[in-house]
PDB file of C-alpha atoms in Angstrom:
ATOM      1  CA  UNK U   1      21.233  -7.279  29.101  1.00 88.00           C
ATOM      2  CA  UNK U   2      20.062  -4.725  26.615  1.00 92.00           C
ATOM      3  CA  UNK U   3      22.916  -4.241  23.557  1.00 95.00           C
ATOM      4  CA  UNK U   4      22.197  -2.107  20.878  1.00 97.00           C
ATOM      5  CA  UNK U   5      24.795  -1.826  17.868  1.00 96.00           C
ATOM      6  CA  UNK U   6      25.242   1.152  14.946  1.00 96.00           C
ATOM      7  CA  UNK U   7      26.753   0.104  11.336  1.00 96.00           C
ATOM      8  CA  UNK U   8      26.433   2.461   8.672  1.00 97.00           C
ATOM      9  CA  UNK U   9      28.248   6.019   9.557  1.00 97.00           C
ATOM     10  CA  UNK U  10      31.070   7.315   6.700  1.00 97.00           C
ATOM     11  CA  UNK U  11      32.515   9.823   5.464  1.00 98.00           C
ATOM     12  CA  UNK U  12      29.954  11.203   2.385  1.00 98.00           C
ATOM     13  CA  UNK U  13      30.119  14.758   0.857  1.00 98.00           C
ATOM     14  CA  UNK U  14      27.111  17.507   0.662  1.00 98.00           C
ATOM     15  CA  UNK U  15      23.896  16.294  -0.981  1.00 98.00           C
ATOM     16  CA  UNK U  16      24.528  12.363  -0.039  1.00 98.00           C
ATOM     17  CA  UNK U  17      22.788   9.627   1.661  1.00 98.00           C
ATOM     18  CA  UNK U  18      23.188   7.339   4.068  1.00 98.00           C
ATOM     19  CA  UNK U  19      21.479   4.442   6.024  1.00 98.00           C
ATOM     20  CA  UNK U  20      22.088   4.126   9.616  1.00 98.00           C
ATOM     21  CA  UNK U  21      21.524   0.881  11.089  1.00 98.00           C
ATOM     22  CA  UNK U  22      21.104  -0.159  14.920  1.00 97.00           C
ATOM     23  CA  UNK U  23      20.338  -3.716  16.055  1.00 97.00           C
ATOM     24  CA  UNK U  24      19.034  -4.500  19.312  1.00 95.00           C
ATOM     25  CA  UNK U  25      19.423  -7.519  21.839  1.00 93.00           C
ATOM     26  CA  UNK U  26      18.277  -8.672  24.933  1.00 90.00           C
ATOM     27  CA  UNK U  27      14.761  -8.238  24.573  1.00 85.00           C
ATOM     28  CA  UNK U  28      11.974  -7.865  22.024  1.00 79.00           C
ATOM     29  CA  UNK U  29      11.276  -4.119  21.883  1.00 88.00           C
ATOM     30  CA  UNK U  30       8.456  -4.396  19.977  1.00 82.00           C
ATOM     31  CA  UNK U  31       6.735  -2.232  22.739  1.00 87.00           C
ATOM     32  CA  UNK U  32       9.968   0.050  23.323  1.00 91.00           C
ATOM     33  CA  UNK U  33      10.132   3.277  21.123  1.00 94.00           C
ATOM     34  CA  UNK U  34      13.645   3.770  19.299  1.00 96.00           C
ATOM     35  CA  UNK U  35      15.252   6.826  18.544  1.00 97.00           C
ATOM     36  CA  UNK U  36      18.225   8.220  16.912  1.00 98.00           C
ATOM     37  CA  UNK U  37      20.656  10.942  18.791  1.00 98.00           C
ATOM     38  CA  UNK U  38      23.518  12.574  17.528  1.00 98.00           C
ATOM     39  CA  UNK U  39      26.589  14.998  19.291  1.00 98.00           C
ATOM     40  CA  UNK U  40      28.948  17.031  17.512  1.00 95.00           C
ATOM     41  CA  UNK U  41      32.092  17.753  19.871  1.00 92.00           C
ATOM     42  CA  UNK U  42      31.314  20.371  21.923  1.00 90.00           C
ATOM     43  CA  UNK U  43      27.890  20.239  21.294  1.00 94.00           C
ATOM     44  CA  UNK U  44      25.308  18.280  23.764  1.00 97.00           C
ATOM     45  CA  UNK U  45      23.512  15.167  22.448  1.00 97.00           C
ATOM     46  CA  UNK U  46      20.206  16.275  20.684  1.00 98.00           C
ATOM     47  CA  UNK U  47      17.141  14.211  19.057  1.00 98.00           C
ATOM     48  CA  UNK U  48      17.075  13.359  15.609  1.00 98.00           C
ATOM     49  CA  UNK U  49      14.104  11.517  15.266  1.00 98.00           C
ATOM     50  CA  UNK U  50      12.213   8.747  17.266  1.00 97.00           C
ATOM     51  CA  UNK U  51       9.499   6.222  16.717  1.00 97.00           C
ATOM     52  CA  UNK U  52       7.307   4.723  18.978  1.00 95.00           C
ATOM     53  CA  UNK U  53       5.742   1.109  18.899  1.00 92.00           C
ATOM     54  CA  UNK U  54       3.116   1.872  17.389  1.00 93.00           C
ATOM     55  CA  UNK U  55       5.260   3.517  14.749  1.00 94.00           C
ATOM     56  CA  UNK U  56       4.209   7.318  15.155  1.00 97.00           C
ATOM     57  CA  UNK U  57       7.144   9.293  14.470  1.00 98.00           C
ATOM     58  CA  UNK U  58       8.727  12.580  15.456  1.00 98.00           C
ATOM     59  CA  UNK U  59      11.871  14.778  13.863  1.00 98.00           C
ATOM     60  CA  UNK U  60      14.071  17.463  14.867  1.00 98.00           C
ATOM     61  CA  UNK U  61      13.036  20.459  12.800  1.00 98.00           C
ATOM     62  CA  UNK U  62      16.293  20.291  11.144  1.00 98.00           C
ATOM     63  CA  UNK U  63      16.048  17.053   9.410  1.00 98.00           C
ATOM     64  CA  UNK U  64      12.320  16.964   8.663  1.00 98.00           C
ATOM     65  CA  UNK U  65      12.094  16.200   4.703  1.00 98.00           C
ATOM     66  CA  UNK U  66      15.646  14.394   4.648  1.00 98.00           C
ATOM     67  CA  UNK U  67      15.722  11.795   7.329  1.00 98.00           C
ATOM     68  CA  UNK U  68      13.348   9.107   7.868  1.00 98.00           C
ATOM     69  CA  UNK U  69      12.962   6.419  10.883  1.00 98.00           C
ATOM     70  CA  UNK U  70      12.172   3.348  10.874  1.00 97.00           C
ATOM     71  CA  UNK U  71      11.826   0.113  12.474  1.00 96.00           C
ATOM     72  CA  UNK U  72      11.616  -3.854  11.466  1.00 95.00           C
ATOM     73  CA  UNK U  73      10.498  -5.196  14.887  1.00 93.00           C
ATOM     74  CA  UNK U  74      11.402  -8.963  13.669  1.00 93.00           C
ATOM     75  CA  UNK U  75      14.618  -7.708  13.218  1.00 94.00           C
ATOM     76  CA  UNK U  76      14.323  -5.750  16.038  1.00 94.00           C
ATOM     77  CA  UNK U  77      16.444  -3.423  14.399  1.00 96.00           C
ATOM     78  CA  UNK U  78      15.495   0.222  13.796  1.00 97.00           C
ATOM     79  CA  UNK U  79      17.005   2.220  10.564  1.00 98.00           C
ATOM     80  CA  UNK U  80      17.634   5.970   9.852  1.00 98.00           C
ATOM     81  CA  UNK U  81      18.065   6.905   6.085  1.00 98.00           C
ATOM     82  CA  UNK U  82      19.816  10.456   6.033  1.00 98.00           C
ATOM     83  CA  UNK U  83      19.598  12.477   2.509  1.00 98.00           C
ATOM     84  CA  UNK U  84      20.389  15.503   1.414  1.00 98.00           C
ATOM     85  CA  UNK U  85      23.223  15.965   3.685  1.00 98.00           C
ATOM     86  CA  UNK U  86      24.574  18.622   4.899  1.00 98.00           C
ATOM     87  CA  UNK U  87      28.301  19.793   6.713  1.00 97.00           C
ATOM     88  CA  UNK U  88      25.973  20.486   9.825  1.00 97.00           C
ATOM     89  CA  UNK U  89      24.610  16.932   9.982  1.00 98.00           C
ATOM     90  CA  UNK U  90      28.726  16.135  11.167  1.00 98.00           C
ATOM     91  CA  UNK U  91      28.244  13.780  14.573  1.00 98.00           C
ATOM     92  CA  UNK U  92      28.268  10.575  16.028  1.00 98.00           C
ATOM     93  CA  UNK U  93      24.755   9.038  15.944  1.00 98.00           C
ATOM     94  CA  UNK U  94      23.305   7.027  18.459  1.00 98.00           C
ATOM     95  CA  UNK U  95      20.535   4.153  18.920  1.00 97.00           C
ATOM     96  CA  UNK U  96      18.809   4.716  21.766  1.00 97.00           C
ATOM     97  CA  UNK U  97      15.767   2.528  23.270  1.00 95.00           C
ATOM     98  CA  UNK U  98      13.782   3.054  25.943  1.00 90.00           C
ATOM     99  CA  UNK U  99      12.950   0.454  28.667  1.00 89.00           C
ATOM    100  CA  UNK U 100      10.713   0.873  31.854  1.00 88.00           C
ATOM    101  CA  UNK U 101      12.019   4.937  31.486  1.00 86.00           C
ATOM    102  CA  UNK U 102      15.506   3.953  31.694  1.00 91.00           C
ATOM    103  CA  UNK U 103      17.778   4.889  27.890  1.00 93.00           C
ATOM    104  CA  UNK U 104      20.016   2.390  26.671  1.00 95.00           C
ATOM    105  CA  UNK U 105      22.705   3.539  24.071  1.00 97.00           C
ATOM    106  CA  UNK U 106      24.746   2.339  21.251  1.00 97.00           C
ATOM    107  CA  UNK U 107      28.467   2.781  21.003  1.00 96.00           C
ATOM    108  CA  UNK U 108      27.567   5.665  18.437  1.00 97.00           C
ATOM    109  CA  UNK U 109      28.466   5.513  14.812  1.00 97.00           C
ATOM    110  CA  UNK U 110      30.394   8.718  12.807  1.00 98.00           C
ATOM    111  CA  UNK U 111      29.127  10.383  10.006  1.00 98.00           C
ATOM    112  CA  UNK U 112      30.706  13.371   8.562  1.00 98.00           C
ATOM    113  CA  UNK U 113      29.704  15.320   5.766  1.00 98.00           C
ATOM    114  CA  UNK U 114      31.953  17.210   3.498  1.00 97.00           C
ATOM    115  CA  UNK U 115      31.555  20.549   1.667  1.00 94.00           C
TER     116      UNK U 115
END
């Protein structure tokens, strides 16, 4: 059974950083590509960034320069480090990996940015 788990969301003001964390089980998913979500309330769940196996990467236009991806595939754990950020980055963030075309999610993790 696929599990993946966030760590890392807080509360952080304007112009911070942090490093989102999501560990995976039940499986390898060295071969899976990883992602990061996020939803504000009343918003619908949009990409943030993803990386495939082969570690090519793609952004949201709004986070290119701040965020980056990445993934340890021993630890089959995939990271997102978030700077420079902004009120408008407020959300719950979510792991998300792909098996066989069918998403798995996290519980979600909260980070909120104050002005």
């Amino acid at each position: 059974q696929v599990q993946l788990v966030e760590s890392g969301g807080g509360l952080v003001q304007a112009g911070g950083s942090l490093r989102l964390s999501c560990v995976a089980s039940g499986g390898t998913f060295s071969g899976n590509r990883m992602g990061w979500y996020r939803q504000d309330s009343g918003k619908q769940r949009e990409l943030v960034a993803i990386i495939s196996a082969a570690g090519v990467t793609i952004y949201a236009d709004s986070v290119k320069g701040r965020f980056t991806i990445s993934r340890d595939n021993a630890k089959r754990t995939v990271y997102l480090q978030m700077n420079s950020l902004k009120p408008e980055d407020t959300a719950v963030y979510y792991c998300n990996v792909r098996v066989f075309n069918f998403d798995y999610w996290g519980q979600g993790t909260q980070v909120t940015v104050s002005s």
